[in-house]
PDB file of C-alpha atoms in Angstrom:
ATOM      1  CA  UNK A 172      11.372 130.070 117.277  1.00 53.00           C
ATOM      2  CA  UNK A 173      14.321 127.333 116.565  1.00 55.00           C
ATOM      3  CA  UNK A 174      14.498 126.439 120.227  1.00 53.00           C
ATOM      4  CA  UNK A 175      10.747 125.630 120.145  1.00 53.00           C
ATOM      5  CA  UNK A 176      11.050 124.019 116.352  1.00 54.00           C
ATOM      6  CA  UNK A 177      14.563 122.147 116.652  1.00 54.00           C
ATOM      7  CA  UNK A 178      15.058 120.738 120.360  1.00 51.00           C
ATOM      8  CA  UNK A 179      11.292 119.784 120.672  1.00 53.00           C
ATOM      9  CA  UNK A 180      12.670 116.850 121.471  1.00 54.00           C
ATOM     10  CA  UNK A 181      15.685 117.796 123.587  1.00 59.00           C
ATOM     11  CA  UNK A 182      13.767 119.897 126.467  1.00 56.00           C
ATOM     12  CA  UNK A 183      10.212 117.138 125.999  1.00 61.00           C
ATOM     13  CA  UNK A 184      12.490 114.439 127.470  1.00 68.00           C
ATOM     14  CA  UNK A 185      13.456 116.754 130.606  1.00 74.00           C
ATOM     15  CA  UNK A 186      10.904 119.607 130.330  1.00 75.00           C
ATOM     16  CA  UNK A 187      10.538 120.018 134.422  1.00 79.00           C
ATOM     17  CA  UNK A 188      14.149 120.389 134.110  1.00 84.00           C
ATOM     18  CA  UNK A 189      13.950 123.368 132.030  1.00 82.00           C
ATOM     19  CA  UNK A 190      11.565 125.114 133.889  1.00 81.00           C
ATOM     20  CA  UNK A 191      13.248 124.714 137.079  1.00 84.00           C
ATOM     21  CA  UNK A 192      16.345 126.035 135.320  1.00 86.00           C
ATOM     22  CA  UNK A 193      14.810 128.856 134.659  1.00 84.00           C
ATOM     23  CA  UNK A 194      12.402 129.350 137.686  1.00 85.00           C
ATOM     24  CA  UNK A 195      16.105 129.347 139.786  1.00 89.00           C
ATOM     25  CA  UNK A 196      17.856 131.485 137.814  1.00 88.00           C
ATOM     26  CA  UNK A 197      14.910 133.811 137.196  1.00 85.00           C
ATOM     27  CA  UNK A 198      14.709 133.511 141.781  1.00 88.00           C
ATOM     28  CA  UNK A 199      18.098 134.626 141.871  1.00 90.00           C
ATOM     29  CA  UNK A 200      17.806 137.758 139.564  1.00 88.00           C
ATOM     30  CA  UNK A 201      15.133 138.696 141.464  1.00 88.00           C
ATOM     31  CA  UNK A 202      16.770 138.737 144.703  1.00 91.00           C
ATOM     32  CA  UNK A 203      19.651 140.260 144.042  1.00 89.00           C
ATOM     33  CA  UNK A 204      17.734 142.847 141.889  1.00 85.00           C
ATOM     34  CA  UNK A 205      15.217 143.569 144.962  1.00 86.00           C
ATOM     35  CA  UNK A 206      17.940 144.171 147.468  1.00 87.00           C
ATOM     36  CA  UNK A 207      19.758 146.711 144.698  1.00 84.00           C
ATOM     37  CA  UNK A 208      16.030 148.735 144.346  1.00 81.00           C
ATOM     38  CA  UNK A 209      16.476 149.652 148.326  1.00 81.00           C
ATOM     39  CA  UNK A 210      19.660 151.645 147.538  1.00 78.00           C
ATOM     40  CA  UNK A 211      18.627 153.291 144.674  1.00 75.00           C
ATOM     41  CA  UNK A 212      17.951 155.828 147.594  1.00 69.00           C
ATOM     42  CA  UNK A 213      21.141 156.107 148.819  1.00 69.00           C
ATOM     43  CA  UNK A 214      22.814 155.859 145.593  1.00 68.00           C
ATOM     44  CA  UNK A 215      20.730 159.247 145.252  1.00 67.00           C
ATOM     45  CA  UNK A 216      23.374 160.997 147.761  1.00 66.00           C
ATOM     46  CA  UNK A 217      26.421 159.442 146.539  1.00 69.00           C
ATOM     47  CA  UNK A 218      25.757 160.386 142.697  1.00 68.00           C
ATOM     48  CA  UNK A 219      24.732 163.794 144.414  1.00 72.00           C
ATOM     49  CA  UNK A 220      28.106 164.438 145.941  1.00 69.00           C
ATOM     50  CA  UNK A 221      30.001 163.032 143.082  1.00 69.00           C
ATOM     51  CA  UNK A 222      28.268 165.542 140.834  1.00 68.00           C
ATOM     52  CA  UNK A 223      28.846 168.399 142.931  1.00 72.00           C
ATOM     53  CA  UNK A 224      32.767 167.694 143.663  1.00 66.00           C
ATOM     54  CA  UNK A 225      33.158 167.286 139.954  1.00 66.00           C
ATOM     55  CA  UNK A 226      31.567 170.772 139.386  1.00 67.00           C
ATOM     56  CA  UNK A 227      33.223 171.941 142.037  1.00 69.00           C
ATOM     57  CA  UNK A 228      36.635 171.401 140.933  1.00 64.00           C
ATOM     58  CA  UNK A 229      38.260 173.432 138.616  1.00 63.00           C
ATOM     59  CA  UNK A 230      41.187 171.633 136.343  1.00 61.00           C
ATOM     60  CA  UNK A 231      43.562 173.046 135.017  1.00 62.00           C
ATOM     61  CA  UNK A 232      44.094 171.735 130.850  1.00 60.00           C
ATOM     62  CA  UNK A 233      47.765 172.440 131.396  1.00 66.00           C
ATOM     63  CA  UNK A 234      48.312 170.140 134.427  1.00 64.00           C
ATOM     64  CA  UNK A 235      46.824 166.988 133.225  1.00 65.00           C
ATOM     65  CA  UNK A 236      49.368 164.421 132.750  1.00 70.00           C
ATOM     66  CA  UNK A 237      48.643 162.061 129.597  1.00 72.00           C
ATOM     67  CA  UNK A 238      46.684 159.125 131.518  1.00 69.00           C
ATOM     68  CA  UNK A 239      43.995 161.609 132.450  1.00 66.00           C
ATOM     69  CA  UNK A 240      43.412 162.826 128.844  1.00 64.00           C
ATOM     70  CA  UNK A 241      43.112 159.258 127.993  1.00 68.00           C
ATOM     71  CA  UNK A 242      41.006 158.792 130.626  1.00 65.00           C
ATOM     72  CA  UNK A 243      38.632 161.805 129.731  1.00 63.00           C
ATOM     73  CA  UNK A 244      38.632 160.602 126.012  1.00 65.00           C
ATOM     74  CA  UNK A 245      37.538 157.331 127.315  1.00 63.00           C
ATOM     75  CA  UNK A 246      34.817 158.718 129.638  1.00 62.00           C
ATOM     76  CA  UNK A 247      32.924 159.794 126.617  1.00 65.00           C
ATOM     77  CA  UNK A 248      32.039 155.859 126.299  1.00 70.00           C
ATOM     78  CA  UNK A 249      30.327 155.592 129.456  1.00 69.00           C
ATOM     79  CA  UNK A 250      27.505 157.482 128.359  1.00 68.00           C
ATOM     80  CA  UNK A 251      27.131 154.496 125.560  1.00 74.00           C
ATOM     81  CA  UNK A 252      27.774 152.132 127.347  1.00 77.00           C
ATOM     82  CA  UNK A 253      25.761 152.346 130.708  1.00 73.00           C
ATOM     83  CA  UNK A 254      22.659 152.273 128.649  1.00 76.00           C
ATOM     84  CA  UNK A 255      23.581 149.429 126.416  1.00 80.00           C
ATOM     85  CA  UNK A 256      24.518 147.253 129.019  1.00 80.00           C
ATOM     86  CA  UNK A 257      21.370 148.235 131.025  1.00 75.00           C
ATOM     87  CA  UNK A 258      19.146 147.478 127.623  1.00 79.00           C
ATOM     88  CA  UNK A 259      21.189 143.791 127.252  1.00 81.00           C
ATOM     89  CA  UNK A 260      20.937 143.145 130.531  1.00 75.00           C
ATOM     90  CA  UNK A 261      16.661 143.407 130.295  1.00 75.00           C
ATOM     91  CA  UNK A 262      16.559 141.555 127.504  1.00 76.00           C
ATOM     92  CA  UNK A 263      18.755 138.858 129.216  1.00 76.00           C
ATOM     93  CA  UNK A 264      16.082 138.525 131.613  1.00 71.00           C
ATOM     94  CA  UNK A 265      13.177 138.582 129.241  1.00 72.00           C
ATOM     95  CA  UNK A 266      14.430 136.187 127.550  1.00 74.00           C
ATOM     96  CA  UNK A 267      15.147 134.158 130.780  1.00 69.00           C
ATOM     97  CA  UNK A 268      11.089 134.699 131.967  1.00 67.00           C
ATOM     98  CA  UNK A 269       9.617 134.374 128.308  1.00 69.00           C
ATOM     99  CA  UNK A 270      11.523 131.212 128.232  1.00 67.00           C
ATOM    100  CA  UNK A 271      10.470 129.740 131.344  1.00 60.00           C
ATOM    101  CA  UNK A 272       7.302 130.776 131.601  1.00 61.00           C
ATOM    102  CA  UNK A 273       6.580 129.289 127.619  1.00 62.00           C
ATOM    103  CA  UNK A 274       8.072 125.813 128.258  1.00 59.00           C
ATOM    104  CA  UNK A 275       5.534 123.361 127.719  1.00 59.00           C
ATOM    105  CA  UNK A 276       3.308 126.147 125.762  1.00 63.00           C
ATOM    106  CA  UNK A 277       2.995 126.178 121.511  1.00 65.00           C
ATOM    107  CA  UNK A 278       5.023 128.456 119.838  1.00 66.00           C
ATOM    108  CA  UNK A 279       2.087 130.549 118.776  1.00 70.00           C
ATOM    109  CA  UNK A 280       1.388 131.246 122.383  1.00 67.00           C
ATOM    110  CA  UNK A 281       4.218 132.779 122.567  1.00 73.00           C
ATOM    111  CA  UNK A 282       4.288 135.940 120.426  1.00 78.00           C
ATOM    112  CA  UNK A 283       1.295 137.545 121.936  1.00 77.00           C
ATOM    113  CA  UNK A 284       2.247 137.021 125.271  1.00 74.00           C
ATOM    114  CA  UNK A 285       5.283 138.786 125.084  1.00 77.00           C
ATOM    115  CA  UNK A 286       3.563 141.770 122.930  1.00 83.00           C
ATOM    116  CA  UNK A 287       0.883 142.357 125.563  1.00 82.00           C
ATOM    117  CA  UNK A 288       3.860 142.083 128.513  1.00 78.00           C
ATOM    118  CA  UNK A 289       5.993 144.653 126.278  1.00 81.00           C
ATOM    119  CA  UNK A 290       2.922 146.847 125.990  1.00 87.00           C
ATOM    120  CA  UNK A 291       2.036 146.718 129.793  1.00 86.00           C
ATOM    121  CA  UNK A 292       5.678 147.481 130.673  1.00 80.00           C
ATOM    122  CA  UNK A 293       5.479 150.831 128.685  1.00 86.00           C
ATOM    123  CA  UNK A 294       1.867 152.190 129.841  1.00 89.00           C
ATOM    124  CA  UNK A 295       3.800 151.292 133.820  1.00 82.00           C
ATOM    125  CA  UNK A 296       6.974 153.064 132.979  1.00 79.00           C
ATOM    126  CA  UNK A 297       4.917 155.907 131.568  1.00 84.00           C
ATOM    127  CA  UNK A 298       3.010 156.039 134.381  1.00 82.00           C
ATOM    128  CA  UNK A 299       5.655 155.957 137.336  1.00 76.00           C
ATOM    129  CA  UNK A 300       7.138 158.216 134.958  1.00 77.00           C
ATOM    130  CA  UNK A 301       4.188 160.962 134.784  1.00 78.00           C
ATOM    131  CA  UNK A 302       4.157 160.530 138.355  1.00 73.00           C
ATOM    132  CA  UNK A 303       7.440 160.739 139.542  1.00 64.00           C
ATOM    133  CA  UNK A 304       7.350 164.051 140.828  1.00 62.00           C
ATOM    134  CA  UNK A 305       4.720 163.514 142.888  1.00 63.00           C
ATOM    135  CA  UNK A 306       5.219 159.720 144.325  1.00 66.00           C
ATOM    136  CA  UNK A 307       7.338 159.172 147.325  1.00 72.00           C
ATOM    137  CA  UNK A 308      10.214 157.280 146.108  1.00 73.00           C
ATOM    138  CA  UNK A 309      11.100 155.296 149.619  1.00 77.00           C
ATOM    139  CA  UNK A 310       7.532 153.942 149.292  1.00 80.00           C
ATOM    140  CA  UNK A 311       7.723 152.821 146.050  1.00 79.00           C
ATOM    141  CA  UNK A 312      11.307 150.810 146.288  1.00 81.00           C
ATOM    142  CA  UNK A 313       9.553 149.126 149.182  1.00 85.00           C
ATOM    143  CA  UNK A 314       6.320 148.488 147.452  1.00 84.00           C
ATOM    144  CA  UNK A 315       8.624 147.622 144.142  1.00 84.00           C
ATOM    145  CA  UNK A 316      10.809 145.101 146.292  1.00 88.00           C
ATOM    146  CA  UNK A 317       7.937 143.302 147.867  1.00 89.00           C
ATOM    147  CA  UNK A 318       5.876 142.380 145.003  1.00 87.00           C
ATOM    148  CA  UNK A 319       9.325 141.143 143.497  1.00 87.00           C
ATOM    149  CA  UNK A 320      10.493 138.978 146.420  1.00 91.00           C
ATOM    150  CA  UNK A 321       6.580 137.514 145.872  1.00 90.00           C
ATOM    151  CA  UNK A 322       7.381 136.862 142.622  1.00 88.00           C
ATOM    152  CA  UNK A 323      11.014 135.143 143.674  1.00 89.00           C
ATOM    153  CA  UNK A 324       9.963 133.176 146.260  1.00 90.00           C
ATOM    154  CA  UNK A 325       6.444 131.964 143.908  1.00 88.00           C
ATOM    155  CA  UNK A 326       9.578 131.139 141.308  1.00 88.00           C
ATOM    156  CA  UNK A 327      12.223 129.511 143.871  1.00 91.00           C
ATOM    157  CA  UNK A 328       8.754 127.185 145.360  1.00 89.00           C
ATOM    158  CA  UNK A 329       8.163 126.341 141.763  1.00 87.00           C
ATOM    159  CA  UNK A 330      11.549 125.330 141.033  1.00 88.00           C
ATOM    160  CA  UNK A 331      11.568 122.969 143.272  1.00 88.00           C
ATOM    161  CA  UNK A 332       8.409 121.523 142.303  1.00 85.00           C
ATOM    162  CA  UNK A 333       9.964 121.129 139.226  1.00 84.00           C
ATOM    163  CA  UNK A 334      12.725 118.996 140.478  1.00 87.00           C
ATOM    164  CA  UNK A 335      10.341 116.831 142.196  1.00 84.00           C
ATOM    165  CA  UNK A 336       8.200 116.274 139.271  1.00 81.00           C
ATOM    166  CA  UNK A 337      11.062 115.558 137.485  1.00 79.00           C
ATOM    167  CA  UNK A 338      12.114 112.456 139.564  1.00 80.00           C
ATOM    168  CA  UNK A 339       8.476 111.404 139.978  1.00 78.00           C
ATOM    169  CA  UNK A 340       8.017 111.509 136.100  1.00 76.00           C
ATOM    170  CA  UNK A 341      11.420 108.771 135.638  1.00 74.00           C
ATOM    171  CA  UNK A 342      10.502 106.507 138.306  1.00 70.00           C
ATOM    172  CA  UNK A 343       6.710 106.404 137.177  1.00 69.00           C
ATOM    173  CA  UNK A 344       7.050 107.556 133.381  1.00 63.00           C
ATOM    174  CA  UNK A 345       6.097 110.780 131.765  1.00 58.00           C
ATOM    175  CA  UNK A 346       2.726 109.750 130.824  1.00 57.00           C
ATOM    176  CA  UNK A 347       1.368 110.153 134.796  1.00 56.00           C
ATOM    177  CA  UNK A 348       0.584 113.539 133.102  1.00 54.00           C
ATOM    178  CA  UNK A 349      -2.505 112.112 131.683  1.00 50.00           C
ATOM    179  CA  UNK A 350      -4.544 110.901 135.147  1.00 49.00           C
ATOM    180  CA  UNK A 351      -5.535 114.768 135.504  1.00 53.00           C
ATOM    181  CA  UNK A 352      -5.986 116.126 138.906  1.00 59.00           C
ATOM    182  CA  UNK A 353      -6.768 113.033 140.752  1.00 57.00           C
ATOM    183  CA  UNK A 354      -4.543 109.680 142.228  1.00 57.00           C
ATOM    184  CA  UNK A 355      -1.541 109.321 140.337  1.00 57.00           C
ATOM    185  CA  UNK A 356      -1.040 113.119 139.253  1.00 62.00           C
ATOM    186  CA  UNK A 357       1.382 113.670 142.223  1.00 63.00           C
ATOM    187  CA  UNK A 358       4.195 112.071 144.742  1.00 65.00           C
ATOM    188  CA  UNK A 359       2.002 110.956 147.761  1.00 64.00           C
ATOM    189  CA  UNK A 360       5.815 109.914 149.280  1.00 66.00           C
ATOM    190  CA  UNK A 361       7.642 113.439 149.442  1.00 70.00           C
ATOM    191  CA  UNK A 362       6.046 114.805 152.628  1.00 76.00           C
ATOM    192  CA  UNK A 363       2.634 115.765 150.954  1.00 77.00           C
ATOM    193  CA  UNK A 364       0.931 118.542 152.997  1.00 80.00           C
ATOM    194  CA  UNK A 365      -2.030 119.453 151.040  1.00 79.00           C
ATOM    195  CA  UNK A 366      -4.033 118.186 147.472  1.00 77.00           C
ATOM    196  CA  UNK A 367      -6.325 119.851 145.929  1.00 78.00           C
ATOM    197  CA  UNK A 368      -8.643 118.795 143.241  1.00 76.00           C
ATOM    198  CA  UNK A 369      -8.997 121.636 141.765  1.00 76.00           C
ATOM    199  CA  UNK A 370      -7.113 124.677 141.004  1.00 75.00           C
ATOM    200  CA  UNK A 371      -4.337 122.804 139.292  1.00 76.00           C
ATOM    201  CA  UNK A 372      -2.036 125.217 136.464  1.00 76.00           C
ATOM    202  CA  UNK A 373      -0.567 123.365 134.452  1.00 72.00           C
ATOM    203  CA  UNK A 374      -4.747 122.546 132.997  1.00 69.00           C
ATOM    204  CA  UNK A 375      -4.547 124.730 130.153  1.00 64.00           C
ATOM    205  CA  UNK A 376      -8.901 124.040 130.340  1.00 65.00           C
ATOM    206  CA  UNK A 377      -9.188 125.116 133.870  1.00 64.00           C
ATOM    207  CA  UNK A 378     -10.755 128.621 134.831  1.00 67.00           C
ATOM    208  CA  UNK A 379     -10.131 130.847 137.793  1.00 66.00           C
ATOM    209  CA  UNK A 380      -6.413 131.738 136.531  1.00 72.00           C
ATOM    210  CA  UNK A 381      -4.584 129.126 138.357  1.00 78.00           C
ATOM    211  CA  UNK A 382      -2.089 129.423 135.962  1.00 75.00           C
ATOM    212  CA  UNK A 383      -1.529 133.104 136.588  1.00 76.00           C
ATOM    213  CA  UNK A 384      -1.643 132.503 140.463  1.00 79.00           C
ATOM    214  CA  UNK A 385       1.024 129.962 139.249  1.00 77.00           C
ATOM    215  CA  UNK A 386       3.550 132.643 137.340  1.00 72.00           C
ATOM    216  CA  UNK A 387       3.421 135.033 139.582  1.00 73.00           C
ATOM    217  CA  UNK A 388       3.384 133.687 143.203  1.00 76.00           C
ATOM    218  CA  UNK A 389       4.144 130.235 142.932  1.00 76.00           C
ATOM    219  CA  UNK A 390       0.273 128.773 143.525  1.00 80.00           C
ATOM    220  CA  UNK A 391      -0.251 124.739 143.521  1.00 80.00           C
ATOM    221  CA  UNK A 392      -2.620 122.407 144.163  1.00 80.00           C
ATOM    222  CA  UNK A 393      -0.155 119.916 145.197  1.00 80.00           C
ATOM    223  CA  UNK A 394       2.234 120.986 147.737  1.00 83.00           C
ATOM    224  CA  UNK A 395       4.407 119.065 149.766  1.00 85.00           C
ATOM    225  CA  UNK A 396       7.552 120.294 152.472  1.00 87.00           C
ATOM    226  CA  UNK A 397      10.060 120.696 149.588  1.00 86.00           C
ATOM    227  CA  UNK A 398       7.779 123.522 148.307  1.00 87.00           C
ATOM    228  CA  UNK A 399       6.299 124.696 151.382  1.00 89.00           C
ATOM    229  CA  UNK A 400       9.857 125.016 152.962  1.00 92.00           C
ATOM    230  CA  UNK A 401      11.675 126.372 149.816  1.00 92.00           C
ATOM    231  CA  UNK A 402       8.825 129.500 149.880  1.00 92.00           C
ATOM    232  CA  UNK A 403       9.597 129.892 153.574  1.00 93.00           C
ATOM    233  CA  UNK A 404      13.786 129.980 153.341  1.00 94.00           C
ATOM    234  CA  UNK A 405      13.269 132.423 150.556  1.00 93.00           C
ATOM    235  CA  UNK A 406      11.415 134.864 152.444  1.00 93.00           C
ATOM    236  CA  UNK A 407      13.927 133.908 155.813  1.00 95.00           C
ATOM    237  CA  UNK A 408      17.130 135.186 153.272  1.00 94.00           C
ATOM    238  CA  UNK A 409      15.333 138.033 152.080  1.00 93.00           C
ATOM    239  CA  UNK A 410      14.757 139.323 156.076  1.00 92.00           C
ATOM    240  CA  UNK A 411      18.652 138.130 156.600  1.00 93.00           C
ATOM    241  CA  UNK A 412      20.101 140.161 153.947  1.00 92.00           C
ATOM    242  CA  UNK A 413      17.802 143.345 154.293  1.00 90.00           C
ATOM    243  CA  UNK A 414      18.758 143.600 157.996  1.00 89.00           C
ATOM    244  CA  UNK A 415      22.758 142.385 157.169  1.00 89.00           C
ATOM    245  CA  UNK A 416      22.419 145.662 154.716  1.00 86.00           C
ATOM    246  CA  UNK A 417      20.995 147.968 157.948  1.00 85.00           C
ATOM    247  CA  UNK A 418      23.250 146.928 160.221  1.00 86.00           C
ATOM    248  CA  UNK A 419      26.470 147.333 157.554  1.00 85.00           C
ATOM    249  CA  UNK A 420      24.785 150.693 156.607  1.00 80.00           C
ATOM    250  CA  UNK A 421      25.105 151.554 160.254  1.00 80.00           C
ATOM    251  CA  UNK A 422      21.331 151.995 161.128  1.00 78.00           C
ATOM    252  CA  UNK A 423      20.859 149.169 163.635  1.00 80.00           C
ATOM    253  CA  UNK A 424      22.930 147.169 165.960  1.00 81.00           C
ATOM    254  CA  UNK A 425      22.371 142.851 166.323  1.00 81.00           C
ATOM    255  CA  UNK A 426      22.835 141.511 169.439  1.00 82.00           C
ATOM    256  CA  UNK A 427      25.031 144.725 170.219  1.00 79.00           C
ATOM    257  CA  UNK A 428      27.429 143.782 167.527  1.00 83.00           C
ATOM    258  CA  UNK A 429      28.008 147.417 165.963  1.00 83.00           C
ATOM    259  CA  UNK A 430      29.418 148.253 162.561  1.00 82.00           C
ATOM    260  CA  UNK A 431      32.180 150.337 161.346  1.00 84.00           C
ATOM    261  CA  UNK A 432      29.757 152.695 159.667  1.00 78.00           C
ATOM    262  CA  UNK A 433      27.441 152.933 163.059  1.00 79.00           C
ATOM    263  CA  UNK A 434      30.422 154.076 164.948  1.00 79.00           C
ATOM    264  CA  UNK A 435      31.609 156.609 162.126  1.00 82.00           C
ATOM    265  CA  UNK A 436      27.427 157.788 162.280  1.00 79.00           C
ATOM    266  CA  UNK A 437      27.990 157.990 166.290  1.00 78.00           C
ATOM    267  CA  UNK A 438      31.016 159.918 166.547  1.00 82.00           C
ATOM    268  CA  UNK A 439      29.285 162.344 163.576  1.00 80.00           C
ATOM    269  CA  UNK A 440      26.170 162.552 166.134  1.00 79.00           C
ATOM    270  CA  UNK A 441      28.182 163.162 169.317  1.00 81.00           C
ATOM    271  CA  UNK A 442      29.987 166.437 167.229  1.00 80.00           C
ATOM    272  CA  UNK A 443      26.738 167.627 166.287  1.00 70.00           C
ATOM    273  CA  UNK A 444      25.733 170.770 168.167  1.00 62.00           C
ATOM    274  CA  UNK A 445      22.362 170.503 169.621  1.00 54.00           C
ATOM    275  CA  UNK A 446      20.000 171.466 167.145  1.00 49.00           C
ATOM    276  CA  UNK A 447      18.293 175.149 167.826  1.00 50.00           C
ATOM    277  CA  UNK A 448      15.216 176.553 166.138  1.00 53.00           C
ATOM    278  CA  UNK A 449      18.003 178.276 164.108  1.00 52.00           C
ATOM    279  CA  UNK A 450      19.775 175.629 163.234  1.00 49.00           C
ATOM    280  CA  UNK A 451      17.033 173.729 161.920  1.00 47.00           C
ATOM    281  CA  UNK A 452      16.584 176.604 160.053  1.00 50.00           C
ATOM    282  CA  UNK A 453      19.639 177.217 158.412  1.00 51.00           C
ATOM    283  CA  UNK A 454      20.072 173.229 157.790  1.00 48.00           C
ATOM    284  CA  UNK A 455      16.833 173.088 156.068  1.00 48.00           C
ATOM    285  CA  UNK A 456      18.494 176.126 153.117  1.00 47.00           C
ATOM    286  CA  UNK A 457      20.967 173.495 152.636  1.00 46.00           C
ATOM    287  CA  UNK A 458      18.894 170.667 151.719  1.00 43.00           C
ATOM    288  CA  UNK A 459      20.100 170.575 148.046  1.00 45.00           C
ATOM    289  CA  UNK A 460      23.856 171.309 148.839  1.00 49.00           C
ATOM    290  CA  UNK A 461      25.856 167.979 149.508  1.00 48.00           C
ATOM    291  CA  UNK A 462      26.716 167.259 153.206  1.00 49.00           C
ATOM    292  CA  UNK A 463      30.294 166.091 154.418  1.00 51.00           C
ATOM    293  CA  UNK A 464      28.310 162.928 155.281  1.00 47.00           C
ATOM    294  CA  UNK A 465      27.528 162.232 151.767  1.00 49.00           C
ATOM    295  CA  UNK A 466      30.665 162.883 150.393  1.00 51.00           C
ATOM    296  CA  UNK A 467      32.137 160.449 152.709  1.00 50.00           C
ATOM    297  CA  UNK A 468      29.713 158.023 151.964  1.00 46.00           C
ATOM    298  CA  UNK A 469      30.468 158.851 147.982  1.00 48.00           C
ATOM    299  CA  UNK A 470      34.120 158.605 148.630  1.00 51.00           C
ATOM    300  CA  UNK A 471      34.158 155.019 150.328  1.00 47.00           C
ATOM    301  CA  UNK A 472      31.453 153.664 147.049  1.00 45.00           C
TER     302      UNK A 472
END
């Protein structure tokens, strides 16, 4: 509530520069959080083998020097402070959306938005919760990631806009938000590529749910080749790092430039035996036991 009561006027004099702010940083967490979903697979083997060599062990109490007591007296932390971190971290990024998303809004729209949003985030967790057991987990990180690289690249495309408003708005004044929809509403000299007289978000009177269209994929009814382009390049470094992470991870080869881990997955391949009705057999017992592959893979995490 003080940022919305005290620096009215601080953020009224450069309001597209707020949102933009936030629309960028808000892209960013996304992307990086998408292309972290994809390994919470994998991370599934290496937090497998690591809890299986740590049962596996035995320690002797009258071998450990005095750094690993302090070391296993500090451990108890971890278990504090993995969730706390986690817990600041989402509210980091509420804050972040809430604060984007509410620029230019009244303070009292605020508080029920962000009620109904809590509310809806609990009835999904409890649901991918109840389900869990039964959903394939591969399907939904890719589902997961998708809808959130829609919702980064709707957020980097906006950000731009932003900018562009921004410089339109002090060469024209801030009052060109008062023509509406028509002539004068938008930059006719940055490479305009499509207007649209209706549909527009930021009319709070308007129906159809521009504005929704607007928060979660980036919808306009001005767009131009800043916008169009800055949607696009999203998407293009979303495709380059997914396949930079499959050909690191050793499961492809570009231009047949191979990694170190495909060559480590080759050799493992070439001492395979050839696998026998028996063998299948016998691997499929062992399903829930750790492989040498995954403690290798644990080991070098």
């Amino acid at each position: 509530m003080p940022f919305f009561t005290t620096l009215d006027d601080l953020w009224s004099k450069s309001e597209e520069i707020w949102e933009g702010a936030f629309s960028l940083v808000a892209c960013l967490i996304i992307f990086i959080m998408g292309l972290t979903m994809l390994r919470i697979d994998r991370s599934k083997l290496k937090w497998k083998a690591k809890l299986a060599g740590a049962f596996n062990n035995k320690v002797d109490v009258n071998a450990l020097t005095a750094k690993d007591k302090r070391e296993a007296k500090s451990s108890k932390w971890t278990l504090f402070l993995l969730p706390l971190v986690t817990v600041l971290r989402e509210g980091l990024e509420a804050v972040v959306f809430v604060g984007g998303v509410s620029l230019g809004q009244s303070a009292r729209a605020i508080p029920l938005a962000a009620i109904v949003g809590v509310f809806t985030g609990l009835v999904i967790g409890y649901l991918i919760y109840a389900s869990g057991s039964r959903l394939n987990l591969s399907i939904f990180l890719v589902v997961s990631t998708n809808i959130l690289f829609l919702l980064g690249a709707g957020l980097f495309s906006k950000a731009v806009a932003d900018f562009e408003i921004h410089v339109y708005n002090a060469g024209v004044g801030a009052d060109v938000g008062e023509t509406g929809d028509g002539p004068g509403s938008f930059d006719p000299t940055t490479g305009l590529v499509w207007h649209l007289p209706y549909g527009n978000p930021e009319d709070n009177t308007a129906k159809g749910g521009w504005s929704i269209f607007n928060a979660i994929l980036g919808w306009t009814n001005n767009a131009n080749v800043g916008t169009i382009l800055s949607y696009c390049f999203y998407w293009i470094a979303a495709a380059i790092a997914l396949v930079y992470m499959k050909w690191k991870e050793g499961r492809t080869t570009f231009f047949g430039y191979k990694s170190l881990a495909w060559h480590r997955r080759d050799a493992r391949r070439a001492a395979a035996p050839v696998a026998g009705p028996e063998l299948v057999k016998e691997k499929s017992k062992e399903l829930d036991t750790p492989s040498e592959e995954d403690r290798q893979f644990a080991s070098h995490v």
